[in-house]
Coordinates of C-alpha atoms in Angstrom, one line a residue:
Chain A
M1114 CA 22.1 164.7 -112.8
T1115 CA 20.4 162.6 -110.9
I1116 CA 17.8 164.9 -110.0
V1117 CA 16.9 165.7 -113.8
C1118 CA 16.5 161.9 -114.1
I1119 CA 14.3 161.6 -111.0
L1120 CA 12.4 164.6 -112.5
L1121 CA 11.6 163.3 -115.8
I1122 CA 10.9 159.9 -115.0
T1123 CA 8.2 161.6 -112.2
A1124 CA 6.7 163.8 -114.6
G1125 CA 6.6 160.5 -117.5
I1126 CA 4.7 158.6 -114.2
F1127 CA 2.6 161.5 -113.9
F1128 CA 1.5 161.7 -117.7
F1129 CA 1.1 157.8 -117.2
F1130 CA -1.4 158.4 -114.3
A1131 CA -3.7 160.7 -116.1
G1132 CA -3.5 159.1 -118.8
A1133 CA -5.0 155.9 -116.5
V1134 CA -7.2 158.5 -114.9
G1135 CA -8.6 159.8 -118.5
V1136 CA -9.4 156.1 -119.9
I1137 CA -11.8 155.6 -117.0
R1138 CA -13.2 159.2 -116.4
F1139 CA -13.7 160.3 -120.3
P1140 CA -17.4 159.9 -121.2
D1141 CA -17.1 157.5 -124.6
F1142 CA -15.2 155.2 -127.0
Y1143 CA -13.1 158.1 -128.9
S1144 CA -12.4 160.4 -126.1
R1145 CA -10.9 157.4 -124.1
L1146 CA -8.6 156.7 -126.8
H1147 CA -7.2 160.1 -126.6
P1148 CA -5.6 159.4 -123.3
A1149 CA -4.9 155.7 -124.2
G1150 CA -2.9 156.9 -127.2
M1151 CA -1.6 160.2 -126.6
I1152 CA -0.9 161.1 -122.6
D1153 CA 1.0 157.2 -122.8
S1154 CA 3.2 158.5 -125.6
M1155 CA 4.3 161.7 -123.8
G1156 CA 4.8 159.8 -120.2
L1157 CA 6.9 157.1 -122.3
L1158 CA 9.1 160.1 -123.9
L1159 CA 9.6 161.2 -120.6
S1160 CA 10.2 158.4 -118.5
M1161 CA 12.2 156.8 -121.1
S1162 CA 14.5 160.0 -122.0
G1163 CA 14.9 159.8 -118.2
L1164 CA 16.1 156.1 -117.9
A1165 CA 18.7 157.0 -121.1
L1166 CA 20.2 159.9 -118.9
Y1167 CA 20.1 158.0 -116.0
V1168 CA 22.3 154.9 -117.7
L1169 CA 24.6 157.6 -119.3
S1170 CA 25.2 159.7 -116.3
H1171 CA 26.0 157.0 -113.9
G1172 CA 27.1 154.1 -115.7
G1173 CA 29.9 156.7 -117.7
L1174 CA 30.1 157.2 -121.6
T1175 CA 31.2 153.8 -122.3
G1176 CA 30.3 151.8 -125.4
A1177 CA 27.8 149.3 -124.0
N1178 CA 26.2 152.2 -122.2
I1179 CA 25.9 154.3 -125.1
L1180 CA 24.3 151.3 -126.7
T1181 CA 21.9 150.6 -123.8
A1182 CA 20.7 154.3 -124.2
I1183 CA 20.2 153.8 -128.0
K1184 CA 17.9 150.8 -127.5
I1185 CA 16.1 152.9 -124.7
I1186 CA 15.5 155.9 -127.4
L1187 CA 14.5 153.2 -129.8
I1188 CA 11.7 152.1 -127.9
V1189 CA 10.4 155.5 -127.8
I1190 CA 10.9 156.0 -131.5
F1191 CA 8.9 152.5 -132.4
V1192 CA 6.3 153.7 -129.9
Y1193 CA 5.7 156.8 -131.6
I1194 CA 5.6 155.5 -135.1
T1195 CA 3.0 152.4 -133.8
S1196 CA 0.8 153.8 -131.2
P1197 CA -0.8 156.9 -133.2
T1198 CA -1.5 154.2 -135.7
A1199 CA -2.8 151.8 -133.3
T1200 CA -5.1 154.4 -132.3
H1201 CA -6.1 155.7 -135.9
A1202 CA -6.9 152.0 -136.6
I1203 CA -9.4 151.7 -133.8
V1204 CA -10.7 155.0 -134.3
D1205 CA -11.8 154.0 -138.0
A1206 CA -13.2 150.6 -136.7
G1207 CA -15.4 152.6 -134.5
I1208 CA -16.3 154.9 -137.3
R1209 CA -17.0 151.8 -139.4
A1210 CA -18.9 150.2 -136.9
G1211 CA -21.4 153.0 -136.6
L1212 CA -20.7 154.2 -133.2
A1213 CA -21.3 157.9 -133.2
P1214 CA -19.5 160.1 -130.9
W1215 CA -20.4 161.5 -127.6
T1216 CA -22.4 164.9 -127.3
K1217 CA -23.6 166.7 -124.3
K1218 CA -27.2 166.9 -126.2
I1219 CA -29.0 163.9 -124.6
K1220 CA -31.3 162.6 -127.6
E1221 CA -34.5 160.9 -126.7
K1222 CA -33.9 158.1 -128.9
S1223 CA -30.1 158.0 -128.7
D1224 CA -28.4 154.4 -128.6
D1225 CA -25.1 155.6 -127.9
D1226 CA -23.0 155.1 -124.9
P1227 CA -25.5 156.2 -121.9
H1228 CA -22.7 158.1 -120.0
Chain B
M227 CA -22.1 108.7 -125.1
R228 CA -21.9 112.0 -123.1
L229 CA -22.3 110.3 -119.9
L230 CA -19.6 108.1 -120.6
A231 CA -17.3 111.0 -121.5
L232 CA -18.4 112.8 -118.5
I233 CA -17.9 110.1 -116.1
A234 CA -14.4 109.6 -117.7
V235 CA -13.8 113.5 -117.3
I236 CA -14.8 113.3 -113.5
L237 CA -12.8 110.6 -112.5
T238 CA -9.6 111.9 -114.0
G239 CA -10.1 115.2 -112.7
G240 CA -11.5 113.7 -109.2
L241 CA -8.1 111.5 -109.2
I242 CA -5.9 114.3 -110.2
I243 CA -7.3 116.5 -107.5
F244 CA -7.0 113.6 -104.9
Q245 CA -3.5 113.2 -105.7
T246 CA -2.4 117.0 -105.5
G247 CA -2.3 116.6 -101.9
A248 CA 1.0 114.2 -102.5
F249 CA 2.8 116.8 -103.8
P250 CA 5.7 119.0 -102.2
D251 CA 4.1 122.5 -101.1
F252 CA 5.1 125.5 -103.2
G253 CA 9.0 126.7 -102.8
D254 CA 9.5 123.5 -100.3
A255 CA 12.9 123.5 -99.5
N256 CA 13.0 120.1 -99.2
A257 CA 10.8 118.9 -102.8
P258 CA 13.1 116.8 -104.7
A259 CA 13.3 119.3 -107.2
N260 CA 15.1 121.9 -105.2
T261 CA 17.6 119.5 -103.3
Y262 CA 19.6 118.4 -106.0
L263 CA 18.7 119.2 -109.2
S264 CA 17.9 123.0 -109.3
T265 CA 21.1 123.5 -107.3
Y266 CA 23.2 121.2 -110.2
Y267 CA 21.5 123.5 -112.7
L268 CA 22.3 127.0 -111.1
E269 CA 26.1 125.7 -110.2
H270 CA 27.1 123.9 -113.4
G271 CA 24.8 125.4 -115.8
Q272 CA 27.1 127.8 -117.7
A273 CA 30.2 125.5 -117.1
D274 CA 28.4 122.5 -118.9
T275 CA 27.0 124.4 -121.8
H276 CA 28.6 127.7 -122.2
A277 CA 25.1 129.4 -122.0
P278 CA 24.6 132.4 -119.5
N279 CA 20.8 132.1 -119.5
I280 CA 19.9 129.2 -117.4
V281 CA 16.4 129.0 -118.7
T282 CA 17.9 128.2 -122.0
S283 CA 20.4 125.6 -120.8
V284 CA 17.8 123.4 -119.1
L285 CA 15.0 124.0 -121.6
A286 CA 16.7 123.2 -124.5
D287 CA 19.9 120.7 -123.2
Y288 CA 19.1 119.4 -119.6
R289 CA 15.4 119.1 -120.3
G290 CA 15.7 118.5 -124.5
Y291 CA 13.6 115.6 -124.6
D292 CA 10.5 117.2 -123.1
T293 CA 10.8 120.3 -125.2
M294 CA 11.0 118.4 -128.3
F295 CA 7.5 117.2 -127.5
E296 CA 6.5 120.6 -126.5
T297 CA 7.5 121.7 -130.5
T298 CA 5.4 118.4 -131.3
V299 CA 2.2 119.6 -129.6
V300 CA 2.6 123.0 -131.2
F301 CA 2.9 121.2 -134.5
A302 CA -0.1 118.9 -133.8
A303 CA -2.6 121.7 -132.6
G304 CA -1.5 123.3 -136.0
L305 CA -2.8 120.0 -137.8
A306 CA -5.8 119.5 -135.9
C307 CA -6.5 123.0 -136.5
F308 CA -6.2 122.1 -140.2
F309 CA -8.1 118.8 -140.2
L310 CA -11.2 120.1 -138.3
L311 CA -11.6 123.8 -139.9
R312 CA -9.8 123.6 -143.5
R313 CA -12.6 123.4 -146.5
K314 CA -12.1 123.4 -150.0
K315 CA -13.0 126.5 -151.7
V316 CA -16.2 126.6 -153.6
P317 CA -16.1 128.5 -156.7
G318 CA -18.7 131.4 -156.7
G319 CA -21.7 131.7 -154.8
E320 CA -20.8 135.0 -153.1
P321 CA -20.7 138.1 -154.5
R322 CA -17.1 139.6 -154.9
I323 CA -16.1 143.3 -154.3
Y324 CA -13.1 144.4 -156.6
R325 CA -11.7 148.1 -156.3
H326 CA -10.7 149.8 -159.7
M327 CA -7.0 150.8 -158.6
P328 CA -6.4 154.0 -161.1
T329 CA -10.0 155.5 -160.3
G330 CA -10.3 154.4 -156.7
I331 CA -14.2 153.2 -157.6
T332 CA -15.6 150.2 -155.9
L333 CA -17.2 147.2 -158.0
R334 CA -19.7 144.7 -156.9
I335 CA -20.1 142.1 -159.3
A336 CA -22.8 139.4 -158.2
D337 CA -22.6 135.7 -158.4
G338 CA -22.0 134.3 -161.8
G339 CA -20.5 137.9 -163.2
K340 CA -17.5 137.9 -165.1
L341 CA -14.4 138.6 -162.6
P342 CA -11.1 140.1 -163.4
A343 CA -8.0 137.9 -163.2
E344 CA -6.7 137.0 -160.4
D345 CA -3.4 138.8 -160.6
S346 CA -4.6 141.7 -162.1
E347 CA -2.8 145.0 -161.4
V348 CA -6.0 147.2 -162.3
F349 CA -8.2 145.5 -159.9
R350 CA -7.7 144.7 -156.3
R351 CA -9.7 142.2 -154.6
L352 CA -11.2 143.6 -151.2
D353 CA -13.2 141.6 -148.7
T354 CA -17.1 141.6 -148.7
E355 CA -16.9 143.9 -145.6
F356 CA -16.1 147.2 -147.3
V357 CA -12.5 148.1 -146.5
P358 CA -11.5 151.8 -147.1
Q359 CA -8.0 153.0 -148.5
Q360 CA -5.8 152.6 -145.6
L361 CA -2.2 154.1 -146.6
I362 CA -1.2 154.7 -143.0
I363 CA -1.9 151.4 -141.6
K364 CA -0.6 149.9 -144.6
N365 CA 2.5 152.1 -144.8
T366 CA 3.1 151.7 -141.1
C367 CA 3.1 147.9 -140.8
R368 CA 5.7 148.0 -144.2
I369 CA 8.1 150.2 -141.9
V370 CA 7.7 148.0 -138.5
I371 CA 7.4 144.4 -140.1
P372 CA 10.9 144.1 -141.1
F373 CA 12.1 145.8 -137.6
I374 CA 9.8 142.9 -136.0
Q375 CA 11.5 140.0 -138.2
I376 CA 15.3 141.5 -137.6
F377 CA 13.8 141.5 -134.0
A378 CA 12.7 137.9 -133.8
L379 CA 16.1 136.6 -135.5
Y380 CA 17.9 138.4 -132.5
V381 CA 16.0 136.9 -130.1
I382 CA 16.3 133.5 -131.6
A383 CA 19.9 133.7 -131.7
H384 CA 20.6 135.5 -128.6
G385 CA 18.3 133.0 -126.6
H386 CA 21.7 131.7 -125.0
Y387 CA 22.5 135.1 -123.4
S388 CA 19.2 137.2 -122.9
P389 CA 15.6 136.3 -122.5
G390 CA 14.6 134.6 -125.5
G391 CA 14.6 131.7 -127.6
G392 CA 12.7 129.3 -130.1
F393 CA 9.2 130.1 -129.1
Q394 CA 9.4 133.7 -128.4
G395 CA 11.3 134.2 -131.9
G396 CA 9.0 132.3 -133.7
V397 CA 5.9 133.9 -132.5
L398 CA 7.5 136.9 -133.0
L399 CA 7.9 135.6 -136.9
A400 CA 4.5 134.7 -137.0
A401 CA 3.5 138.0 -135.7
S402 CA 5.0 140.1 -138.6
I403 CA 3.2 137.9 -141.2
I404 CA -0.1 138.1 -139.3
L405 CA 0.0 141.7 -139.1
Y406 CA 0.9 141.7 -142.7
A407 CA -2.6 139.7 -143.3
I408 CA -4.3 142.0 -141.1
S409 CA -3.1 145.6 -142.6
H410 CA -3.5 144.1 -146.2
D411 CA -5.8 141.2 -146.6
L412 CA -5.4 137.7 -146.0
R413 CA -5.2 136.7 -149.6
R414 CA -2.0 138.3 -150.4
A415 CA -0.6 136.8 -147.0
I416 CA -1.5 133.8 -148.0
R417 CA 0.7 134.4 -151.7
R418 CA 3.9 135.1 -149.8
F419 CA 3.5 132.5 -147.2
S420 CA 1.3 129.9 -148.7
E421 CA -0.2 127.2 -146.8
K422 CA 2.1 124.6 -148.2
T423 CA 5.1 126.7 -146.9
A424 CA 3.6 126.6 -143.7
A425 CA 2.9 123.0 -143.8
L426 CA 6.8 122.4 -144.8
M427 CA 8.1 124.9 -142.5
G428 CA 6.7 123.0 -139.3
S429 CA 7.5 119.5 -140.5
L430 CA 11.1 121.1 -141.2
G431 CA 11.2 122.6 -137.6
V432 CA 10.3 119.4 -135.7
L433 CA 12.7 117.4 -138.0
I434 CA 15.7 119.6 -137.1
Y435 CA 15.1 119.0 -133.6
A436 CA 14.7 115.3 -133.7
G437 CA 17.3 115.0 -136.6
T438 CA 19.8 116.6 -134.1
G439 CA 18.6 114.2 -131.3
A440 CA 18.9 111.3 -133.9
L441 CA 22.6 112.4 -134.9
C442 CA 23.7 112.5 -131.6
L443 CA 22.5 108.5 -131.3
L444 CA 24.3 108.2 -134.5
M445 CA 27.4 109.8 -133.2
G446 CA 27.7 107.1 -130.3
A447 CA 25.9 109.1 -127.3
N448 CA 22.2 109.3 -126.0
F449 CA 19.8 110.8 -127.8
L450 CA 20.1 114.8 -127.8
N451 CA 23.3 114.8 -125.9
Y452 CA 24.9 117.6 -128.1
K453 CA 28.2 116.6 -126.9
A454 CA 28.7 113.5 -129.5
L455 CA 28.2 116.8 -132.5
A456 CA 31.8 118.1 -131.2
P457 CA 33.5 116.7 -133.8
L458 CA 31.1 117.7 -136.6
L459 CA 31.1 121.3 -135.5
G460 CA 34.8 121.1 -135.1
V461 CA 34.4 122.6 -131.5
D462 CA 34.8 121.2 -128.1
A463 CA 32.5 119.6 -126.1
V464 CA 31.1 122.5 -124.2
M465 CA 30.6 124.6 -126.9
A466 CA 29.3 122.0 -129.2
R467 CA 26.2 122.0 -126.6
S468 CA 26.2 125.6 -126.8
H469 CA 25.7 125.3 -131.0
G470 CA 23.3 122.4 -130.4
I471 CA 21.0 124.5 -128.1
L472 CA 20.9 126.8 -131.3
I473 CA 20.3 124.4 -133.7
V474 CA 17.4 123.0 -131.9
E475 CA 16.3 126.7 -130.8
I476 CA 16.1 127.4 -135.0
G477 CA 13.7 124.2 -135.3
V478 CA 11.6 125.2 -132.5
A479 CA 11.2 128.3 -134.2
F480 CA 10.5 127.1 -137.6
A481 CA 8.0 124.9 -136.0
V482 CA 6.3 127.5 -133.8
M483 CA 6.2 130.2 -136.6
A484 CA 4.6 128.2 -139.5
M485 CA 2.2 126.9 -137.2
I486 CA 0.7 129.7 -135.7
I487 CA 0.3 131.5 -138.8
W488 CA -1.3 128.1 -140.0
I489 CA -3.9 128.3 -137.0
Y490 CA -4.2 131.9 -137.8
Y491 CA -5.2 131.4 -141.6
N492 CA -7.8 128.6 -140.8
L493 CA -9.2 130.6 -137.6
S494 CA -9.7 134.0 -139.3
S495 CA -10.6 132.5 -142.7
A496 CA -13.0 129.7 -141.3
G497 CA -10.9 127.3 -142.9
K498 CA -11.7 128.8 -146.5
H499 CA -8.1 130.6 -147.3
D500 CA -10.4 133.2 -148.9
E501 CA -11.8 136.4 -146.7
G502 CA -10.8 136.8 -143.5
L503 CA -9.9 139.5 -140.8

């Protein structure tokens, strides 16, 4: 069981890392929100379920441990509700502020992100 | 005048920097704070106050007098924002934007035009910077806000046992109202939690804190020595200190919540309480 926990948490940390790299490497505002919003959700799901499993498998199935596991799962649920909404709101704000999405064509009179 | 102020600032700052050398080193084992106070708190904290979270017992019991003035500082900050920023609403002057709810059409009414009633269900006023329908954000906030508030109450009530207490819980409560103001609009938030409520709740919070201290004085003990409340609460002296911490934390939470919301109202609308974030 410990191996499963380790695998889950490692996979979660990998997703977090990939998300962090993506935030730096992606070319513009909107595509950067993609790793920030989505990859982090995946990483959170994996690492938190790993933690919940660890609590249950090492502490035994007592009431207190089950409560802790439920609390950990609640973190995931709330982040799954709020994180996409936050990303949506930020993208919406970007569109309303008039920021055009990045394309591969380099226009001469473009005032977009210079990447 | 500026020169005088500059001289005063430089003198004060220089004095402080000059005297820093007299302080004990960071983490010095022989510093006065570490030789008897910390050890006393660590050894007797739980037995004295029945609060496993020593931070809370130090903050609200042993050093309760400090915390009372911290709460007063928060209150004073709110009042300062009010006095500096609040302006009387000038009727008219700017165009207003309304949305006709059944059809979703947006109307711009120029200055002097006929305005719909304030509480009209058919026309809803929008901020001048046009906002589209934001169903997702509004509904998410509607789901999340009650949970934030329940968690805030948990943080306040559980401050003895886990990290938390009045300041943190008050900030969470304020955040829930501010989230409402951001996701809907400022006017609706003010209708739910008005400026008057904020002022009253802030004063009430400080009053609860200072009043608990004064009650201890009346019962024949030192200011904020909750032991004296034991006969009133019907528990022994240790539990009375535990309950005293809770009462004081509730006062802190009231003051912090009301003041943060009030400061937000004033800052986000430049004191007009009309249009804002």
